[in-house]
Amino acid sequence: MSPTGDAASEDLSFHPDTVPLAVHDLTVAYHRKPVLWDVDLDIPEGKLVGIVGPNGAGKSTLLKTCLDLVPKASGEVGIYGKPYSEQRHLVAYVPQRESVDWDFPVSVLDLVAMGTYRRLGWFRRVGKKERDQAMQALEQVGIAHLADRQISQLSGGQQQRTFLARALAQDAQVYFMDEPFAAVDAATEEAIIAILQELNQKGKTCLVVHHDLATVSRYFDWLVLLNMRIVASGPTKEVFTKENLEKTYGGRLSLLNDAAHALAEVVR
Amino acid sequence: MNIISVISRLQVVIVVCLIGLFLVSCSNGHGHSHGHSHGHSHGPKPGGSLARTEIVWPTAEEITDVAFLKNYNTRLVVISATCLGIAAGIVGAFLLMRKRSLMGDALAHSTLPGIAVAFIVMVLMGGEGKSLPGLILGATIAGVLGLLTMLAIRNTTRLRDDVAMGFVLSVSFGFGLVLLGIIQKMPQASAAGLESFIYGKTASMVAVDFYLTSGIALCAAVATLALFKEFTLLCFDESFAATEGWPTLWLDILLLGLVTAVTVIGMQSVGLILIIAFLITPPAAARFWTNRLSTMVLLSAVIGAVSGWLGASISALIPRLPAGALIVVVTSSIFLVSMFLAPSRGIFARSWRQRNLRKKVDRQHLLRGAYEILEANSFDSEHVANRSFSRAELLAKRTWKAKQLDRIIKAETSFDHLVAGPSGQLQLSESGFGEAARITRNHRLWEIYLVTHADIAPSHVDRDADMVEHILEADLVRRLERELRNRGASIPSPHLIPASTENPATAS
């Protein structure tokens, strides 16, 4: 929960400041049960990156750890060569849709304008400039006509577009998205992927936690296969192989899992 | 758009009102404080009235006195309760939206030992034990300790929130009661009235206490409004707020600190146990009327102010009735009225809408049933003829009860969709026939769409189609047609679709 204050002491010299996301030796544990083990990752700039793995593989945790939402047991994360706490202005985040209460009394425009709060700073109110930016983001995702609607009246796909619009209003270089395609209609999925490709063309980097293996090679040009540790990471064409998928989803990691579980039992 | 921009300035309005109220009462207070404060401080004396068995109803003159705040003491009590209401309404709105109502309650209970300890310390130092500033300080310290204990339990152990809250609430309240028991036995102290902090009772109020409580209420309200944007983000999406660098833990502590502030200044008039109702009920009532947070906070402040003012006034008129309980009764009444009568979220409005939808669905089922009978009796499904049919045929069409069917037939007759012949035969009118064709067509379009696009087993289709087809709008129907033409043309349809061009009612 609390942003890690010791980030400055991390040794980040090993990754250059041209790399949007570099993860080194990252281990994360919930209540002593490891969720991520020794993760090493370098994401080149301007890629559309899919993060794929079975349930409980730690995909969301990886994103949250990069954003300092989950404390690290060990390891470092660098955003363009610096700790996240210094690079917030370069990052936008789309949380899972279910993580918020959609009966909250705000309008779609209010929600999207939250993407401008950090630039506004303490105490200052949302003004015309911020509303314009929010409106522009809404137009980009194709739901400008819903701006005044209360968020509880949105469909699942519209909710996801609203979240995406908020991330666009953050105006970042790197986009972290947690399952943006979960339970949305086909039209929304197409619209979202079109926006991701547009961001990609502008040289932005997008990291997307994804579930549907059928669309992986169509959507992403870079792929990270994750199951507690990195199984493979690289261009989708090279990484998206039957063998790698078996390693990710098959039972070959059961020994590691058992060991982790045994460890958790001992230290509890 | 104008209304919205006006509402967005509401914070300014509330602040101005609060400051105005505060200044007015200050200036009036000084004018009277020498002449009246002593004379009237004995006025409504709850201690004496407790012995009485009957409630003495106020005279008209007494009512106007209280309504126009003519009595100095009443004025202090009523205005401070009103200020408290405004602060409670504003702070409570965010407490409610943060879903921390129970934590607020635990916090309120945890202030009791602080009050008792402050009293003991002040008596041991040779002072007057019941000095409000001292008691407020003690309560605040205890409240902060309670809050830190809850956060520590939650963050360092694997126990969950509810355990932490239950633990702090019961343990500290029990400890406070023990301390109160000890105070009763202290020879040098007169602790009478200290228990009234538990239930709340507006006795007479001295000017210092008034300035203190109203001043803290003002500060709490202003601080909350100043952090409107930050608190909104915290309440709606905590993890997003954290990624953007907002100190969510400190904002949380600050919000609960403001709750503590409202609690301690409310202990005189509302009491520790009931204060949570004063914090939660106004925003909960306001939520029924609006979907905008800014409007909700404004309404909540108004409801809190009205409750505080009314409750304290009635208590001043009928001293047997404690102000805290009256305030909560007023708030709860407003809440109940809102819950039932609010236009879009209220229970009545909702059940009315549901009832109308149910009726509409029933009538559409009848028309579709009739159309299907006609269709079965026609030689050619392209040319369905509008003949007469019997009630028994309709009854066999669906699993509806005879009485229910009669009611629907009656309703459709009154809509001129159905004409009953002399021998009990039924026939669709021209408009009824067009409507029936349209409904049947929508139903089948929707069915086909579900079968071909939504991966629903065909056996389940009819029920789901039943639910949605009744709310299909013209635009959606056109999109369905286009979609099916583009993608589903080759897929066999479960039933035939009546041609849409043959009836004039489609356009309506």
CSV table of N, CA and C in Angstrom, one decimal, chain A residues 1-3 31 67 69 84 88 91 93 95 99-107 110-111 114-126 131 148 150-153 163 166-167 170 268, chain B residues 1 4 8-9 11 97-99 154 157-158 223 225-233 235-240 242-249 251-252 287 290-294 296 345 487:
chain,number,residue,atom,x,y,z
A,1,MET,N,0.8,-1.2,0.0
A,1,MET,CA,0.0,0.0,0.0
A,1,MET,C,0.9,1.3,0.0
A,2,SER,N,1.8,1.4,1.0
A,2,SER,CA,2.6,2.6,1.0
A,2,SER,C,3.7,2.5,0.0
A,3,PRO,N,3.8,3.6,-0.8
A,3,PRO,CA,4.9,3.6,-1.8
A,3,PRO,C,6.2,3.4,-1.1
A,31,HIS,N,1.9,-12.9,2.4
A,31,HIS,CA,1.9,-13.7,3.6
A,31,HIS,C,2.9,-14.8,3.5
A,67,LEU,N,4.1,-0.9,-10.1
A,67,LEU,CA,3.5,0.4,-9.7
A,67,LEU,C,3.5,0.7,-8.2
A,69,LEU,N,2.3,-0.8,-5.8
A,69,LEU,CA,1.0,-1.1,-5.1
A,69,LEU,C,1.2,-2.3,-4.2
A,84,TYR,N,9.9,3.9,-9.9
A,84,TYR,CA,8.6,4.3,-10.3
A,84,TYR,C,8.2,5.6,-9.6
A,88,ARG,N,6.3,8.7,-12.2
A,88,ARG,CA,4.8,8.6,-12.3
A,88,ARG,C,4.2,9.3,-13.5
A,91,VAL,N,3.7,7.2,-16.6
A,91,VAL,CA,2.9,5.9,-16.5
A,91,VAL,C,1.4,6.2,-16.4
A,93,TYR,N,-2.3,3.9,-15.7
A,93,TYR,CA,-2.7,2.6,-15.2
A,93,TYR,C,-4.2,2.3,-15.4
A,95,PRO,N,-6.7,-0.2,-13.9
A,95,PRO,CA,-7.0,-1.4,-13.0
A,95,PRO,C,-8.0,-2.3,-13.6
A,99,SER,N,-12.4,-3.7,-9.7
A,99,SER,CA,-11.8,-3.2,-8.5
A,99,SER,C,-12.5,-2.0,-8.0
A,100,VAL,N,-13.4,-1.4,-8.7
A,100,VAL,CA,-14.1,-0.2,-8.1
A,100,VAL,C,-15.6,-0.5,-8.1
A,101,ASP,N,-16.3,0.4,-7.3
A,101,ASP,CA,-17.7,0.3,-7.1
A,101,ASP,C,-18.4,1.2,-8.2
A,102,TRP,N,-19.0,0.5,-9.1
A,102,TRP,CA,-19.6,1.3,-10.2
A,102,TRP,C,-20.9,2.0,-9.9
A,103,ASP,N,-21.3,1.9,-8.6
A,103,ASP,CA,-22.5,2.7,-8.2
A,103,ASP,C,-22.1,4.0,-7.6
A,104,PHE,N,-20.8,4.3,-7.7
A,104,PHE,CA,-20.3,5.5,-7.1
A,104,PHE,C,-20.9,6.7,-7.8
A,105,PRO,N,-21.3,7.8,-7.0
A,105,PRO,CA,-22.0,8.9,-7.6
A,105,PRO,C,-21.1,9.8,-8.4
A,106,VAL,N,-20.5,9.4,-9.5
A,106,VAL,CA,-19.8,10.3,-10.4
A,106,VAL,C,-20.2,10.1,-11.8
A,107,SER,N,-20.1,11.1,-12.7
A,107,SER,CA,-20.4,10.9,-14.1
A,107,SER,C,-19.2,10.3,-14.8
A,110,ASP,N,-16.5,12.9,-15.0
A,110,ASP,CA,-15.8,13.1,-13.7
A,110,ASP,C,-14.7,12.0,-13.6
A,111,LEU,N,-15.1,10.8,-13.9
A,111,LEU,CA,-14.2,9.7,-13.8
A,111,LEU,C,-13.0,9.8,-14.7
A,114,MET,N,-10.4,12.2,-13.6
A,114,MET,CA,-9.4,11.8,-12.5
A,114,MET,C,-8.0,11.6,-13.1
A,115,GLY,N,-7.9,11.3,-14.4
A,115,GLY,CA,-6.6,11.1,-15.0
A,115,GLY,C,-5.8,12.4,-15.0
A,116,THR,N,-6.4,13.5,-14.8
A,116,THR,CA,-5.7,14.8,-14.8
A,116,THR,C,-5.4,15.3,-13.3
A,117,TYR,N,-5.8,14.5,-12.3
A,117,TYR,CA,-5.7,15.0,-10.9
A,117,TYR,C,-4.2,15.2,-10.5
A,118,ARG,N,-3.3,14.3,-11.0
A,118,ARG,CA,-1.9,14.4,-10.6
A,118,ARG,C,-1.3,15.7,-11.1
A,119,ARG,N,-1.6,16.0,-12.3
A,119,ARG,CA,-1.1,17.2,-12.9
A,119,ARG,C,-1.6,18.5,-12.2
A,120,LEU,N,-2.9,18.3,-11.7
A,120,LEU,CA,-3.5,19.5,-11.0
A,120,LEU,C,-2.9,19.7,-9.7
A,121,GLY,N,-2.5,18.7,-9.0
A,121,GLY,CA,-1.9,18.8,-7.7
A,121,GLY,C,-2.9,19.0,-6.6
A,122,TRP,N,-2.4,19.3,-5.4
A,122,TRP,CA,-3.3,19.4,-4.2
A,122,TRP,C,-4.3,20.6,-4.3
A,123,PHE,N,-5.5,20.3,-3.8
A,123,PHE,CA,-6.5,21.3,-3.6
A,123,PHE,C,-7.1,21.9,-4.9
A,124,ARG,N,-6.4,22.0,-6.0
A,124,ARG,CA,-7.0,22.6,-7.2
A,124,ARG,C,-8.1,21.8,-7.8
A,125,ARG,N,-9.1,22.5,-8.3
A,125,ARG,CA,-10.3,21.8,-8.8
A,125,ARG,C,-10.1,21.6,-10.3
A,126,VAL,N,-10.9,20.6,-10.8
A,126,VAL,CA,-11.0,20.4,-12.2
A,126,VAL,C,-11.6,21.6,-12.9
A,131,ARG,N,-11.5,19.4,-18.2
A,131,ARG,CA,-12.7,18.8,-18.8
A,131,ARG,C,-12.5,18.6,-20.3
A,148,ASP,N,-22.1,12.7,-19.7
A,148,ASP,CA,-22.8,13.1,-18.5
A,148,ASP,C,-23.5,12.0,-17.8
A,150,GLN,N,-24.3,8.8,-15.5
A,150,GLN,CA,-23.8,8.3,-14.2
A,150,GLN,C,-23.1,6.9,-14.5
A,151,ILE,N,-22.0,6.6,-13.8
A,151,ILE,CA,-21.3,5.4,-14.3
A,151,ILE,C,-22.0,4.1,-14.0
A,152,SER,N,-23.0,4.1,-13.1
A,152,SER,CA,-23.7,2.8,-12.9
A,152,SER,C,-24.6,2.4,-14.1
A,153,GLN,N,-24.8,3.4,-15.0
A,153,GLN,CA,-25.7,3.1,-16.1
A,153,GLN,C,-24.9,2.6,-17.3
A,163,PHE,N,-12.6,3.5,-18.3
A,163,PHE,CA,-11.3,3.4,-17.7
A,163,PHE,C,-10.1,3.7,-18.6
A,166,ARG,N,-9.7,7.3,-19.1
A,166,ARG,CA,-9.0,7.9,-17.9
A,166,ARG,C,-7.4,7.8,-18.1
A,167,ALA,N,-7.0,6.6,-18.5
A,167,ALA,CA,-5.6,6.4,-18.8
A,167,ALA,C,-5.1,7.3,-19.9
A,170,GLN,N,-4.3,10.6,-18.7
A,170,GLN,CA,-3.1,10.7,-18.0
A,170,GLN,C,-1.9,11.1,-18.9
A,268,ARG,N,5.6,-20.2,8.2
A,268,ARG,CA,4.4,-19.5,8.7
A,268,ARG,C,4.4,-19.4,10.2
B,1,MET,N,-26.1,22.5,-18.0
B,1,MET,CA,-24.6,22.8,-17.8
B,1,MET,C,-24.5,23.9,-16.8
B,4,ILE,N,-25.0,22.6,-13.3
B,4,ILE,CA,-23.8,21.8,-12.9
B,4,ILE,C,-22.8,22.8,-12.4
B,8,SER,N,-21.3,23.0,-8.7
B,8,SER,CA,-19.8,22.8,-8.4
B,8,SER,C,-19.3,23.9,-7.5
B,9,ARG,N,-20.0,25.0,-7.4
B,9,ARG,CA,-19.5,26.0,-6.5
B,9,ARG,C,-20.1,25.9,-5.1
B,11,GLN,N,-19.3,24.2,-2.6
B,11,GLN,CA,-18.4,24.3,-1.4
B,11,GLN,C,-18.3,25.7,-0.9
B,97,MET,N,-18.9,6.9,1.6
B,97,MET,CA,-18.4,6.5,0.3
B,97,MET,C,-17.1,5.7,0.4
B,98,ARG,N,-16.4,5.9,1.5
B,98,ARG,CA,-15.2,5.1,1.7
B,98,ARG,C,-15.6,3.7,2.3
B,99,LYS,N,-16.8,3.5,2.6
B,99,LYS,CA,-17.3,2.3,3.2
B,99,LYS,C,-16.6,2.0,4.5
B,154,ARG,N,-4.8,-4.5,11.4
B,154,ARG,CA,-5.0,-4.8,10.1
B,154,ARG,C,-3.8,-5.1,9.3
B,157,THR,N,-1.2,-8.1,11.3
B,157,THR,CA,-1.6,-9.5,11.5
B,157,THR,C,-2.4,-9.9,10.3
B,158,ARG,N,-2.8,-11.2,10.3
B,158,ARG,CA,-3.7,-11.7,9.2
B,158,ARG,C,-5.1,-11.6,9.5
B,223,ALA,N,-12.0,21.7,5.8
B,223,ALA,CA,-10.9,20.8,5.4
B,223,ALA,C,-11.4,19.8,4.5
B,225,LEU,N,-14.0,19.9,2.5
B,225,LEU,CA,-14.3,20.5,1.2
B,225,LEU,C,-13.1,20.8,0.4
B,226,ALA,N,-12.0,21.3,1.1
B,226,ALA,CA,-10.8,21.6,0.4
B,226,ALA,C,-10.2,20.4,-0.2
B,227,LEU,N,-10.4,19.2,0.4
B,227,LEU,CA,-9.8,18.0,-0.1
B,227,LEU,C,-10.9,17.2,-0.9
B,228,PHE,N,-11.9,17.9,-1.4
B,228,PHE,CA,-13.0,17.2,-2.1
B,228,PHE,C,-12.4,16.2,-3.2
B,229,LYS,N,-11.6,16.8,-4.0
B,229,LYS,CA,-11.0,16.0,-5.2
B,229,LYS,C,-10.2,14.8,-4.7
B,230,GLU,N,-9.4,15.1,-3.7
B,230,GLU,CA,-8.5,14.0,-3.2
B,230,GLU,C,-9.3,12.9,-2.5
B,231,PHE,N,-10.3,13.3,-1.7
B,231,PHE,CA,-11.1,12.3,-1.0
B,231,PHE,C,-12.0,11.5,-2.0
B,232,THR,N,-12.4,12.2,-3.0
B,232,THR,CA,-13.2,11.5,-4.0
B,232,THR,C,-12.4,10.4,-4.7
B,233,LEU,N,-11.2,10.7,-5.0
B,233,LEU,CA,-10.3,9.7,-5.7
B,233,LEU,C,-10.0,8.6,-4.7
B,235,CYS,N,-11.9,7.5,-2.2
B,235,CYS,CA,-13.1,6.7,-2.0
B,235,CYS,C,-13.4,5.8,-3.3
B,236,PHE,N,-13.2,6.4,-4.4
B,236,PHE,CA,-13.6,5.7,-5.6
B,236,PHE,C,-12.5,4.6,-6.1
B,237,ASP,N,-11.3,5.0,-6.1
B,237,ASP,CA,-10.3,4.1,-6.7
B,237,ASP,C,-9.0,4.3,-5.9
B,238,GLU,N,-8.8,3.6,-4.8
B,238,GLU,CA,-7.7,3.8,-4.0
B,238,GLU,C,-6.4,3.4,-4.7
B,239,SER,N,-6.4,2.3,-5.4
B,239,SER,CA,-5.1,1.9,-6.0
B,239,SER,C,-4.7,2.8,-7.1
B,240,PHE,N,-5.6,3.3,-7.9
B,240,PHE,CA,-5.3,4.3,-8.9
B,240,PHE,C,-4.7,5.5,-8.2
B,242,ALA,N,-3.1,5.7,-5.5
B,242,ALA,CA,-1.7,5.3,-5.0
B,242,ALA,C,-0.7,5.4,-6.2
B,243,THR,N,-1.1,4.9,-7.3
B,243,THR,CA,-0.2,4.9,-8.5
B,243,THR,C,0.1,6.3,-8.9
B,244,GLU,N,-0.8,7.2,-8.7
B,244,GLU,CA,-0.6,8.6,-9.1
B,244,GLU,C,0.2,9.4,-8.0
B,245,GLY,N,0.6,8.7,-7.0
B,245,GLY,CA,1.4,9.3,-6.0
B,245,GLY,C,0.7,10.0,-4.8
B,246,TRP,N,-0.6,9.9,-4.8
B,246,TRP,CA,-1.4,10.4,-3.6
B,246,TRP,C,-1.1,9.6,-2.4
B,247,PRO,N,-0.8,10.2,-1.3
B,247,PRO,CA,-0.6,9.4,-0.1
B,247,PRO,C,-1.9,8.8,0.5
B,248,THR,N,-2.3,7.7,0.0
B,248,THR,CA,-3.6,7.2,0.4
B,248,THR,C,-3.7,6.9,1.9
B,249,LEU,N,-2.6,6.4,2.4
B,249,LEU,CA,-2.7,6.0,3.9
B,249,LEU,C,-2.9,7.3,4.7
B,251,LEU,N,-4.2,10.1,3.6
B,251,LEU,CA,-5.6,10.7,3.4
B,251,LEU,C,-6.6,9.9,4.2
B,252,ASP,N,-6.4,8.6,4.2
B,252,ASP,CA,-7.3,7.7,5.0
B,252,ASP,C,-7.3,8.2,6.5
B,287,ARG,N,-28.0,10.3,-0.8
B,287,ARG,CA,-27.7,9.4,-2.0
B,287,ARG,C,-28.9,9.1,-2.8
B,290,THR,N,-29.7,11.9,-5.6
B,290,THR,CA,-28.8,12.4,-6.6
B,290,THR,C,-27.8,11.4,-7.0
B,291,ASN,N,-27.2,11.5,-8.2
B,291,ASN,CA,-26.1,10.7,-8.7
B,291,ASN,C,-24.8,11.5,-8.8
B,292,ARG,N,-24.8,12.7,-8.3
B,292,ARG,CA,-23.6,13.5,-8.3
B,292,ARG,C,-23.1,13.7,-6.9
B,293,LEU,N,-21.8,13.4,-6.8
B,293,LEU,CA,-21.2,13.5,-5.4
B,293,LEU,C,-21.3,14.9,-4.8
B,294,SER,N,-21.1,15.9,-5.7
B,294,SER,CA,-21.1,17.3,-5.1
B,294,SER,C,-22.5,17.6,-4.6
B,296,MET,N,-24.7,15.5,-3.7
B,296,MET,CA,-24.9,14.7,-2.5
B,296,MET,C,-24.3,15.2,-1.2
B,345,ARG,N,-34.2,6.6,-7.3
B,345,ARG,CA,-33.6,5.5,-6.5
B,345,ARG,C,-34.5,5.0,-5.4
B,487,ARG,N,-24.3,-11.5,-41.1
B,487,ARG,CA,-23.6,-12.6,-40.6
B,487,ARG,C,-24.4,-13.9,-40.5
